[in-house]
Coordinates of C-alpha atoms and ligand atoms in Angstrom, one line a residue:
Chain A
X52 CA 0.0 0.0 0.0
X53 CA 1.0 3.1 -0.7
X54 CA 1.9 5.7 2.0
X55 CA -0.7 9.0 2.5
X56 CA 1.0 12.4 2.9
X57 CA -0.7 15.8 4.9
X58 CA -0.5 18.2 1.8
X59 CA -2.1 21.2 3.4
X60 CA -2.9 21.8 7.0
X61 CA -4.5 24.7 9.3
X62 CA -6.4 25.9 12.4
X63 CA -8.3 28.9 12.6
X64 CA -7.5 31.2 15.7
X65 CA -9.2 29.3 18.9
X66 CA -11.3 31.6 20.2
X67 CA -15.4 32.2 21.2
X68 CA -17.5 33.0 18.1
X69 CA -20.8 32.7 19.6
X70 CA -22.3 34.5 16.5
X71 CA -21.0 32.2 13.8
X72 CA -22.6 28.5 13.1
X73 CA -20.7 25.2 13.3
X74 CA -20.4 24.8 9.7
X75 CA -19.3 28.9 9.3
X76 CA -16.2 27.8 12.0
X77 CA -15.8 24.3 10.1
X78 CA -15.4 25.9 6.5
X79 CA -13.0 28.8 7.9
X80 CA -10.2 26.2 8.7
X81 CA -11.3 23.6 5.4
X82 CA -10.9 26.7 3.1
X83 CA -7.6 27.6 4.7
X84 CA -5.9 23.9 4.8
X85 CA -7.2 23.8 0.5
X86 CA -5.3 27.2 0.2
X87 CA -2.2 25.6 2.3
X88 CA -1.4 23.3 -0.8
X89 CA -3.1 25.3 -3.5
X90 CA -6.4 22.7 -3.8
X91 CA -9.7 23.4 -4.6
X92 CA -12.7 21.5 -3.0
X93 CA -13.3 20.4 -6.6
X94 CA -10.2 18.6 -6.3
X95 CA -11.5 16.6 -3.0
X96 CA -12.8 13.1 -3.3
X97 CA -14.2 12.6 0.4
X98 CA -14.9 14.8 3.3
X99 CA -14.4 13.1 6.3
X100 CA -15.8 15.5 9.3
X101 CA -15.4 15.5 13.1
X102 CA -17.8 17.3 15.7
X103 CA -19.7 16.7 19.1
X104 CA -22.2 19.1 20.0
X105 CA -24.1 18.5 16.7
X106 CA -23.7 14.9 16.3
X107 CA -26.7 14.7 14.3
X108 CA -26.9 17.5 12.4
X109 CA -24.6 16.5 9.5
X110 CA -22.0 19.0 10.4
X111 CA -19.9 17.8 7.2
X112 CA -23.1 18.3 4.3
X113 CA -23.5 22.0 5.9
X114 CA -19.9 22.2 5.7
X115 CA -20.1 22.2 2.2
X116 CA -23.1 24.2 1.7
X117 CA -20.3 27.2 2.7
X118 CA -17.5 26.2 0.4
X119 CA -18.7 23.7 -2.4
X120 CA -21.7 21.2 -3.2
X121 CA -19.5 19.0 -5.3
X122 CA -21.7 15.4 -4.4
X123 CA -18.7 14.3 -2.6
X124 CA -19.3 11.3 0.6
X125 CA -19.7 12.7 3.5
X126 CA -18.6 11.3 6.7
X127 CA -19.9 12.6 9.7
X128 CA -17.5 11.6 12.7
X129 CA -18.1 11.6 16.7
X130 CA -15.8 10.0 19.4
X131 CA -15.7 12.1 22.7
X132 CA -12.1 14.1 22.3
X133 CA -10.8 11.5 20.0
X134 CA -13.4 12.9 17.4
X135 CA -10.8 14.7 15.2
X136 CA -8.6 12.4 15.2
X137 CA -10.6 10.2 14.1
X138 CA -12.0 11.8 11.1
X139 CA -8.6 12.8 10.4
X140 CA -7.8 8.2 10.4
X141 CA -10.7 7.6 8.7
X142 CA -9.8 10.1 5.8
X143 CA -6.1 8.5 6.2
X144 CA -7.2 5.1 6.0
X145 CA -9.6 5.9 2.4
X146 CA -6.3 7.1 0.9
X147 CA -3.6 3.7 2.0
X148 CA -7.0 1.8 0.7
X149 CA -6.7 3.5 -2.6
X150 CA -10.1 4.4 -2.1
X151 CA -8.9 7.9 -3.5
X152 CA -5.7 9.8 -3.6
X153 CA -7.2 13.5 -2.5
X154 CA -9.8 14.2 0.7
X155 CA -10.7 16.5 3.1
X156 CA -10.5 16.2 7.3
X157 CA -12.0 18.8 9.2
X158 CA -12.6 19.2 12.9
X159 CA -15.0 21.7 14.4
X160 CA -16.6 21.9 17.8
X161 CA -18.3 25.0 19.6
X162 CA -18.2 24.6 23.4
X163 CA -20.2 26.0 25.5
X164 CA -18.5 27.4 29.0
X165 CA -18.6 25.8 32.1
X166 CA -17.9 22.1 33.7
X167 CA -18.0 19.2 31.4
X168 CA -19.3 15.9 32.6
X169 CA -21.1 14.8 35.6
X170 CA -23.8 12.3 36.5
X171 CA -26.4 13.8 36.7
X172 CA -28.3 11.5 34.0
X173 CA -30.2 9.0 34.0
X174 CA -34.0 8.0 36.3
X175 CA -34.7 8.6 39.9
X176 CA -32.1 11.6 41.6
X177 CA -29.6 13.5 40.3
X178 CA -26.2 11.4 41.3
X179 CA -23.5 14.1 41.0
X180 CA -22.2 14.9 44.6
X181 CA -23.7 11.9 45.5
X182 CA -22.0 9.4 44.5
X183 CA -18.5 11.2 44.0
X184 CA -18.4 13.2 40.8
X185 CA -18.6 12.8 37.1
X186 CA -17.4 16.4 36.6
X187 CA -13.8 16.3 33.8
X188 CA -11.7 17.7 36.3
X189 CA -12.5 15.7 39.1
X190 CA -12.2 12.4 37.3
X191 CA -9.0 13.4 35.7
X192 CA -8.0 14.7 39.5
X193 CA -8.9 10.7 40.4
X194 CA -6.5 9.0 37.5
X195 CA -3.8 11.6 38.6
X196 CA -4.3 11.3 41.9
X197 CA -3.9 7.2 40.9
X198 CA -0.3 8.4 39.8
X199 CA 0.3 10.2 43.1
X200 CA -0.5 7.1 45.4
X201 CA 2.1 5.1 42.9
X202 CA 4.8 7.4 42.9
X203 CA 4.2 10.6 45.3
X204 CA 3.6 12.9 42.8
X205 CA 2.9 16.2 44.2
X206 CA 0.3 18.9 43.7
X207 CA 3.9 21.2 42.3
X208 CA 4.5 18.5 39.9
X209 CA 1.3 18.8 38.4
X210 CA 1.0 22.4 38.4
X211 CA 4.1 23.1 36.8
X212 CA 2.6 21.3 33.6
X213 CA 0.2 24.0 33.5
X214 CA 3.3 26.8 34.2
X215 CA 5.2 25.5 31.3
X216 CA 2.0 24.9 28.3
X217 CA 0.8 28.3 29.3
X218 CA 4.5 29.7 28.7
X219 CA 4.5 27.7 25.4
X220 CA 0.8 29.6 24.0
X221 CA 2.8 32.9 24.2
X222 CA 4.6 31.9 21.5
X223 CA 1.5 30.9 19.3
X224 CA -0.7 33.6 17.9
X225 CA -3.6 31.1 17.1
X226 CA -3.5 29.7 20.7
X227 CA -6.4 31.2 22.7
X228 CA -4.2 32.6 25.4
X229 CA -1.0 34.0 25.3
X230 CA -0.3 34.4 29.1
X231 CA 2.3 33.6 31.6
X232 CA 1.0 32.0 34.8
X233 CA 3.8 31.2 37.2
X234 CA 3.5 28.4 39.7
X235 CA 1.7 30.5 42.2
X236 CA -0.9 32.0 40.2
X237 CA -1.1 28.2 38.6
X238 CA -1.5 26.7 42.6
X239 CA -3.5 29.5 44.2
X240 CA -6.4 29.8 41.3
X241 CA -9.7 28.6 42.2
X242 CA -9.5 24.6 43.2
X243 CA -12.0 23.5 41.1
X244 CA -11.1 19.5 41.8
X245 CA -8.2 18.4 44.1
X246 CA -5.3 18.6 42.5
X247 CA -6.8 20.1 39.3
X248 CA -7.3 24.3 40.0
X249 CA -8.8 26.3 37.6
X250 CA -5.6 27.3 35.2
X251 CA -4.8 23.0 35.1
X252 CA -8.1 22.2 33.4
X253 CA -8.5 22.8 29.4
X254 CA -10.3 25.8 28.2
X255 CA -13.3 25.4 26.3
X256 CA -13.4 27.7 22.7
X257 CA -14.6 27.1 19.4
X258 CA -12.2 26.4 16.8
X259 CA -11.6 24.1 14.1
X260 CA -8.8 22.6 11.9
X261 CA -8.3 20.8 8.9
X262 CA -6.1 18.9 6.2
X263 CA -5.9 17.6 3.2
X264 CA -4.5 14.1 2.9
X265 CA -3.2 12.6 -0.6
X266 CA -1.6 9.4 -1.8
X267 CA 2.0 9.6 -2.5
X268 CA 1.1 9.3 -6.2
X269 CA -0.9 12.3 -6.5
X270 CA 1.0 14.3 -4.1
X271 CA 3.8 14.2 -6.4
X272 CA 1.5 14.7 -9.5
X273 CA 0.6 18.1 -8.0
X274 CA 4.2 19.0 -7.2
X275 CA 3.4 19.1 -3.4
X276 CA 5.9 17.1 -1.8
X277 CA 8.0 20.1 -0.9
X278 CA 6.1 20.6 2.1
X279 CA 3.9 17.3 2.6
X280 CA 4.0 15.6 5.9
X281 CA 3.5 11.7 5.7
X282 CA 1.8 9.6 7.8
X283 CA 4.3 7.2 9.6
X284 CA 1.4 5.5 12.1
X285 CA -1.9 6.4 12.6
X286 CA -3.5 4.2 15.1
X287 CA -7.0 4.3 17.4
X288 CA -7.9 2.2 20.2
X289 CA -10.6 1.6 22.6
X290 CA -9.7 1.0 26.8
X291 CA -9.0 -2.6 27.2
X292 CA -10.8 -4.1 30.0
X293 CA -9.2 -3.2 33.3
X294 CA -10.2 -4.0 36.9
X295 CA -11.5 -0.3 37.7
X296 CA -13.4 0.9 34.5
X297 CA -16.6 1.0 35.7
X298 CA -15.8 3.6 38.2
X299 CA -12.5 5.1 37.2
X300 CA -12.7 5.6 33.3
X301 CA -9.3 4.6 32.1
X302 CA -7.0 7.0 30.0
X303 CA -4.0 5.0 30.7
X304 CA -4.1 1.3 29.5
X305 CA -5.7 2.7 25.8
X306 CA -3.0 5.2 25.5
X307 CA -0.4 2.3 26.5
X308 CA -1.9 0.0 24.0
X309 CA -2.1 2.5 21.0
X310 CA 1.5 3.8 21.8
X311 CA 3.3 0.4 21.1
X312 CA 0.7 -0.1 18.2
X313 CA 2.2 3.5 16.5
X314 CA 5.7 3.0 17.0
X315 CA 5.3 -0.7 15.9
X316 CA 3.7 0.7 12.5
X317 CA 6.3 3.3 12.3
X318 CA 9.2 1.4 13.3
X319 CA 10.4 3.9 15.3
X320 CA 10.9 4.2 19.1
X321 CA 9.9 6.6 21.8
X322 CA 13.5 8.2 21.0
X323 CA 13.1 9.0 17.4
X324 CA 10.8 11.4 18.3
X325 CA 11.2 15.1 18.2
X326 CA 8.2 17.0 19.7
X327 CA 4.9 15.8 21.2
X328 CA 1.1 17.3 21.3
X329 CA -0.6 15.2 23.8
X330 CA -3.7 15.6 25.7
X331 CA -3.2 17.8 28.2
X332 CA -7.2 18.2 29.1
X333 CA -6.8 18.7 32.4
X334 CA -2.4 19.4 34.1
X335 CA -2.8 15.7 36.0
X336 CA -3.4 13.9 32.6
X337 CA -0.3 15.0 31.2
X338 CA 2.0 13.8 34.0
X339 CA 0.6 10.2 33.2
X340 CA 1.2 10.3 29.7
X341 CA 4.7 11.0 29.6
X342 CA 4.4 7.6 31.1
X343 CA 1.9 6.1 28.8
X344 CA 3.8 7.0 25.9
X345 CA 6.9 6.0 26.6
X346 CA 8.4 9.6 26.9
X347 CA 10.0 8.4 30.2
X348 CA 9.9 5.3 32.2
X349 CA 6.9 4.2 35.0
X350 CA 7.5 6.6 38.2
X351 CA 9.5 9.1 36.2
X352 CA 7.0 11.6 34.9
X353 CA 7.2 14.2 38.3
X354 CA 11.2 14.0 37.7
X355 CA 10.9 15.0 33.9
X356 CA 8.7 17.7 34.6
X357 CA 10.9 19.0 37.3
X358 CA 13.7 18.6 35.2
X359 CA 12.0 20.7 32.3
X360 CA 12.6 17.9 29.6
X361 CA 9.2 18.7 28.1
X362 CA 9.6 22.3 27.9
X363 CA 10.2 24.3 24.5
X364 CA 14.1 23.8 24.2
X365 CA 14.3 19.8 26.6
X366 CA 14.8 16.7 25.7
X367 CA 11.5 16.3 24.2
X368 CA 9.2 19.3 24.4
X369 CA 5.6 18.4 24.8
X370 CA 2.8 20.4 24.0
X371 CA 4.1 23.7 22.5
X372 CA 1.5 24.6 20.6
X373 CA 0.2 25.7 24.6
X374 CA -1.9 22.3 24.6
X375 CA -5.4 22.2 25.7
X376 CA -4.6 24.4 28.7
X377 CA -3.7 27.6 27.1
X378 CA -4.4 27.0 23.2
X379 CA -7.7 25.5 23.7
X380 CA -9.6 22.6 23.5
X381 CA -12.6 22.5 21.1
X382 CA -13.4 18.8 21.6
X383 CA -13.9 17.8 18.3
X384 CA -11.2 20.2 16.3
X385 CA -8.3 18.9 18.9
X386 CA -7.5 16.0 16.8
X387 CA -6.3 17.8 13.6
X388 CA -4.9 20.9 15.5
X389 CA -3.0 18.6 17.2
X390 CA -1.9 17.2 13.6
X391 CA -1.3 20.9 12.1
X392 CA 0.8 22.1 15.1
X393 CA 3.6 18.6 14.8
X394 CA 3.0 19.4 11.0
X395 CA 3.7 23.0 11.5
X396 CA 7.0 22.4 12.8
X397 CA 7.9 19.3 10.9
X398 CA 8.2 21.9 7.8
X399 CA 10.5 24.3 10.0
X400 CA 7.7 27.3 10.0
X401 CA 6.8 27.4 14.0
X402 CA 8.9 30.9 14.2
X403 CA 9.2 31.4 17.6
X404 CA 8.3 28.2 19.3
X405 CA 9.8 26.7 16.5
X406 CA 11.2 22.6 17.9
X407 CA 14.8 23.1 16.2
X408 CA 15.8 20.3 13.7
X409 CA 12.4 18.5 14.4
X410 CA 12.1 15.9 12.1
X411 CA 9.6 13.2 13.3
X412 CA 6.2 14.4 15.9
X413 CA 3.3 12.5 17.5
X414 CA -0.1 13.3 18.1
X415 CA -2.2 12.1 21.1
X416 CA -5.4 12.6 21.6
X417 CA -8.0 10.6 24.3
X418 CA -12.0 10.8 23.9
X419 CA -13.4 9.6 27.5
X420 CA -15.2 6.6 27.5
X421 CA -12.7 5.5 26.0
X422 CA -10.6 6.4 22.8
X423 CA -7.3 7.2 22.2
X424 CA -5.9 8.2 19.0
X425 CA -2.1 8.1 17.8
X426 CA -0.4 9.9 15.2
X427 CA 3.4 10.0 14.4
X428 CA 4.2 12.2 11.6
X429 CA 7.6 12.9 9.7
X430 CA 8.6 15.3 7.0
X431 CA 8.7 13.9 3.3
X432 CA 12.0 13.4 2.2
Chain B
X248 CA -45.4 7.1 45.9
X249 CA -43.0 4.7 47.7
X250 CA -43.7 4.8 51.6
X251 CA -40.2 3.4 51.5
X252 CA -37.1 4.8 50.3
X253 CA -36.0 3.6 46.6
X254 CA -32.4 2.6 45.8
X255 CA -30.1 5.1 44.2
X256 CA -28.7 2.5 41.8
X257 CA -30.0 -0.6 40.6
X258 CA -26.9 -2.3 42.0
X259 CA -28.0 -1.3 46.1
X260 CA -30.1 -3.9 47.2
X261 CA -32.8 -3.4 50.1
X262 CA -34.6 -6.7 51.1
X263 CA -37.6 -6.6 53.0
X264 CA -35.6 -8.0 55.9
X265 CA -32.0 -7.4 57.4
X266 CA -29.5 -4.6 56.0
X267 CA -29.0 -3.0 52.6
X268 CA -26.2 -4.4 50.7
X269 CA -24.8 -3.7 47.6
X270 CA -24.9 -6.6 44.7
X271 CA -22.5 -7.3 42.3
X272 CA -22.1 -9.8 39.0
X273 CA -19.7 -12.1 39.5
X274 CA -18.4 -14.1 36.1
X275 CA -18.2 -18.0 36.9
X276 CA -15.4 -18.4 33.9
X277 CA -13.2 -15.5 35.0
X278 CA -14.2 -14.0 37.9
X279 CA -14.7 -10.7 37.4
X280 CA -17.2 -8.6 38.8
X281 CA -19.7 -6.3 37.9
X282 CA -22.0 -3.4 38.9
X283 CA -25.2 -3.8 37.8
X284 CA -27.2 -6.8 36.0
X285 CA -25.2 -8.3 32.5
X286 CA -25.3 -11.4 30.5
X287 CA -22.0 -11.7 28.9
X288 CA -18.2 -10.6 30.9
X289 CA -16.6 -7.6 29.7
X290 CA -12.9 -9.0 30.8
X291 CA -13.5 -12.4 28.9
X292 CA -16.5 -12.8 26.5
X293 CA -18.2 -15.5 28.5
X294 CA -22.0 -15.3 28.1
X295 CA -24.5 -16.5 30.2
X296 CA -21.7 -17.3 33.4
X297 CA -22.7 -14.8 35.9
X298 CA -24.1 -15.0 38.9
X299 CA -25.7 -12.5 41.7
X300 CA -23.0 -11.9 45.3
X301 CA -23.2 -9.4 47.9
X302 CA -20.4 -7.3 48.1
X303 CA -18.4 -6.3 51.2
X304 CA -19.2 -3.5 53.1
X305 CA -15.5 -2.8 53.8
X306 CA -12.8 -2.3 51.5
X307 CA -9.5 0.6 51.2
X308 CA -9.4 4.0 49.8
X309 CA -7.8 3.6 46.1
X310 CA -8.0 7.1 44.9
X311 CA -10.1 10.3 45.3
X312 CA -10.7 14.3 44.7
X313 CA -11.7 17.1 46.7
X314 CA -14.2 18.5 44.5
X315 CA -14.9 22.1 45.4
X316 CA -16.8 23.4 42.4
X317 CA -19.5 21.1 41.0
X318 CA -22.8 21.8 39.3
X319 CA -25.5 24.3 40.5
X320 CA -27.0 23.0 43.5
X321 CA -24.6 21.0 44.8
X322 CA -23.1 21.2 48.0
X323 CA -19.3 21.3 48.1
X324 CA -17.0 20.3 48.7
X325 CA -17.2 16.7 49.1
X326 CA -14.4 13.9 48.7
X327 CA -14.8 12.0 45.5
X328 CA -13.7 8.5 46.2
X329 CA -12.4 5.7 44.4
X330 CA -12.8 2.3 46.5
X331 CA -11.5 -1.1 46.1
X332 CA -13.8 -3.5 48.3
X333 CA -12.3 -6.2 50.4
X334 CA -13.6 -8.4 47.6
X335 CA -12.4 -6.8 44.8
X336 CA -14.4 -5.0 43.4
X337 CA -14.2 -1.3 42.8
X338 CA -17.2 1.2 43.9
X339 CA -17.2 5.4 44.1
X340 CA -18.7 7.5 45.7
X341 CA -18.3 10.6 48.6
X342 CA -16.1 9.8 51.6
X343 CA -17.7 11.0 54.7
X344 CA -16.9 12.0 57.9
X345 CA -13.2 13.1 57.0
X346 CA -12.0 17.2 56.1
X347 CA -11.5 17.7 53.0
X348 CA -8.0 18.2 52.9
X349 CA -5.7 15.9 51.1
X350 CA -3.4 16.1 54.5
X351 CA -6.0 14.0 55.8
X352 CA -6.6 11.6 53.8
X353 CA -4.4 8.5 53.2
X354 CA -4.7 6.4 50.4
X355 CA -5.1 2.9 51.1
X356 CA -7.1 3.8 54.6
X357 CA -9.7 1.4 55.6
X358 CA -13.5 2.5 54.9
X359 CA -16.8 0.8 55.5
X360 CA -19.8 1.4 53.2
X361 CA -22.6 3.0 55.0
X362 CA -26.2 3.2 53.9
X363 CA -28.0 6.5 54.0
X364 CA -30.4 8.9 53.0
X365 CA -29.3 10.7 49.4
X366 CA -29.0 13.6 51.1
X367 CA -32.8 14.7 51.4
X368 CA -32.6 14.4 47.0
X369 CA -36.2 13.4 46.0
X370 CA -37.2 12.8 42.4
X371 CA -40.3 14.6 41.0
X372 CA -43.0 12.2 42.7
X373 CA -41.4 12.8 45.9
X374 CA -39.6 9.5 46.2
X375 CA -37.0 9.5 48.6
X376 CA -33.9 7.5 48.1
X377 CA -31.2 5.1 50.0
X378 CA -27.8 6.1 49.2
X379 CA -24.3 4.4 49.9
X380 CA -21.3 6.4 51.4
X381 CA -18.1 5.7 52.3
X382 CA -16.5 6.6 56.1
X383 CA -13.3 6.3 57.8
X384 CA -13.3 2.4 59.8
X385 CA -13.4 3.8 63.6
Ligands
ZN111 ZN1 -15.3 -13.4 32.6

């Protein structure tokens, strides 16, 4: 089979547009990826689109209602936070079939504000507060508080994730924030869920991102291989069974599982890689990736952080795009802006947070519930 | 209207005589055990191997959060608790009866499973409810 190549790539600004639609936000980043490698939507086969909050309401079809009726299949994607993703290996996986040699991924979510989560469904009483909490940041407070009892990670530790991601999103003009929050501002916000305070847990904006995937064939054909990204693994999983999913939804063993599944396709190890966007949703979840992906070894993660290996100029800086925490986290665009930002530096035009020499990237994203999508990207040669 | 209280979950069982309990599935080919009623085992594909058993109403603090800003209405904050039961199986819920403040709590501390009122929560026919909590073994 032949190998699929990223040929244009983009993210809108993140941001709250509470007077634009979801397809208006979609089309903004789909037109901007076609304009990336010079494509029209004529020249797209398949649109293969990601979103949440409108699950139902063909996101994709209204998507092209903006930029182009061209009769094209529609896929219409949703997968908690691995939604993006998702489309974005769905489209991948049309191309290595030979299905076609030129579609369209777009992600697009607009997020309400406020707490994601909770348990309050379902007959008889509300159970939120009740029994314990379905709120985001208190489960992910529970799985990092699960690392904490392992290895005596400390409430610094995890605060410092947040320090160093919203130091990264000053550097990134389409981040939503671009502000410095030292580790006391980080520790003495509002606690919103022990250890998670209010500047550790995502923000919610509306964004979207797209790209353009082609086979190697056609890539070449339309003279894009200049800047064309290809796709060394691309790789989705749901959570294995573990002793504690009922009650503790697992972000761990999924992530472990599609981490040796991606560097297996890739042939490549932990070490081969250059710069990492991983799903920071809430500062605690980062901490256990490290782990989970092999960045470092079990017990290590507190250490690396405290060491500054994932910061912007380490041994492997992670999420300096700003990550959920600072850039955002519009669930169903994170997929492919994770994609654009490894992309982004991959062809050496990051400008100032700019991974130097950065040859080979991964992408993680998890959707709760559970999926966890892989990506390891390198430049074309 | 019930003149008694309903359970809060399907899984909390209260017989018309002795003490509430909570009920688990329990997979005769692998063991594994469930919350709540199911046919075929999650862990090993087995269908048609489970069987009903009462679970313990003691087990050890696995993990937890302090949760101090919830949804509208709720009272916080409250201790979120992951618990592994003596038998194996793990159950959240609040911890009780402890400050929330993470230098007072211990992971791994022993906790019993008490039965109570869902803290005066009634449903729109004015059903009250039996609730499970966890507290510190005295
Ligand atoms: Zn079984």
């Amino acid at each position: 089979m032949s190998d699929a190549y990223v040929v244009g790539v983009d993210m809108i600004k993140f941001g709250r547009f509470p007077d634009k639609t979801v397809p208006e936000i979609g089309a903004e980043s789909a037109l901007l990826a076609l304009d990336d490698c010079g494509l029209k939507i004529q020249d797209m086969q398949a649109l293969y689109c990601g979103n949440l909050g409108q699950a139902s309401g063909m996101v994709g079809q209204r998507i092209l209602q903006q930029i182009g009726q061209t009769g094209i299949p529609v896929v219409n994607v949703s997968n908690a936070c691995a939604t993006g993703a998702t489309a974005f290996r769905e489209a991948w996986a049309a191309v290595k079939a030979g299905l076609y040699d030129c579609v369209l991924a777009v992600g697009v979510e607009q997020m309400g504000k406020g707490l994601l989560g909770g348990t309050g469904g379902g007959k008889g009483i509300p159970k939120e507060g009740l029994l314990g909490s379905g709120t985001m940041p208190a489960v992910f407070a529970e799985a990092g508080m699960e690392h904490a009892r392992k290895y005596g990670t400390t409430f610094e530790q995890f605060a410092k994730v947040s320090v160093k991601n919203h130091h990264h999103s000053t550097l990134n003009p389409k981040a939503m924030y671009q502000i410095e929050t030292p580790l006391d501002q980080v520790m003495n916000a509002e606690m919103i869920a022990y250890p998670n305070t209010k500047l550790m847990c995502s923000v919610n904006v509306d964004g979207s991102a797209a790209a353009v995937i082609c086979s190697e064939k056609k890539a070449k054909e339309l003279g894009l291989m200049k800047r064309a990204i290809k796709v060394r693994a691309s790789v989705l999983t749901s959570d294995p069974w573990q002793e504690r999913d009922l009650v503790m939804p697992d972000v761990n063993s999924c992530t472990r599982l599609a981490a040796k599944q991606a560097y297996e396709m890739a042939g490549l190890g932990a070490e081969d890689i250059d710069l990492v966007e991983l799903h920071d949703c809430f500062a605690t979840a980062e901490i256990l990736h490290y782990e989970n992906l092999g960045l470092c070894g079990d017990g290590e993660a507190g250490r690396m952080i405290d060491d500054g290996e994932t910061a912007l100029g380490g041994r492997i800086p992670v999420n300096v795009s700003g990550g959920l925490l600072s850039k955002g986290h519009p669930l169903g665009a994170t997929g492919i802006a994770n994609i654009y930002e490894v992309a982004t530096h991959l062809r050496g035009e990051a400008g100032k947070r700019q991974v130097e020499g950065a040859r080979i990237g991964m992408t993680h994203v998890i959707g709760l519930g559970s999926a966890c999508g892989i990506h390891i990207l390198e430049k074309a040669q | 209207m019930s003149d008694k209280p309903l359970p809060v979950v399907e899984y909390l069982k209260i017989p018309d005589a002795g003490d509430p309990y909570l009920e688990g599935y329990k997979c005769g080919n692998c063991g594994a055990t469930f919350l709540g009623e199911r046919h075929v085992c999650s862990k090993c594909g087995a269908r048609d191997q489970m069987s009903t058993v009462k679970l313990s109403n003691s087990g050890k603090l696995y993990s937890y959060s302090i949760v101090h800003r919830s949804f509208p209405g709720i009272e916080v904050p409250y201790v979120s608790a992951v618990v592994d039961l003596d038998d194996g199986v793990a159950i959240k819920g609040n911890l009780i009866n402890v400050e929330p403040d993470p230098e007072k709590i211990e992971f791994d501390m022993p906790v019993e499973v008490v039965f109570k009122d869902a803290l005066g929560r009634k449903d729109k026919d004015g059903n009250s409810y039996l609730s499970f909590f966890f507290q510190p073994k005295s």
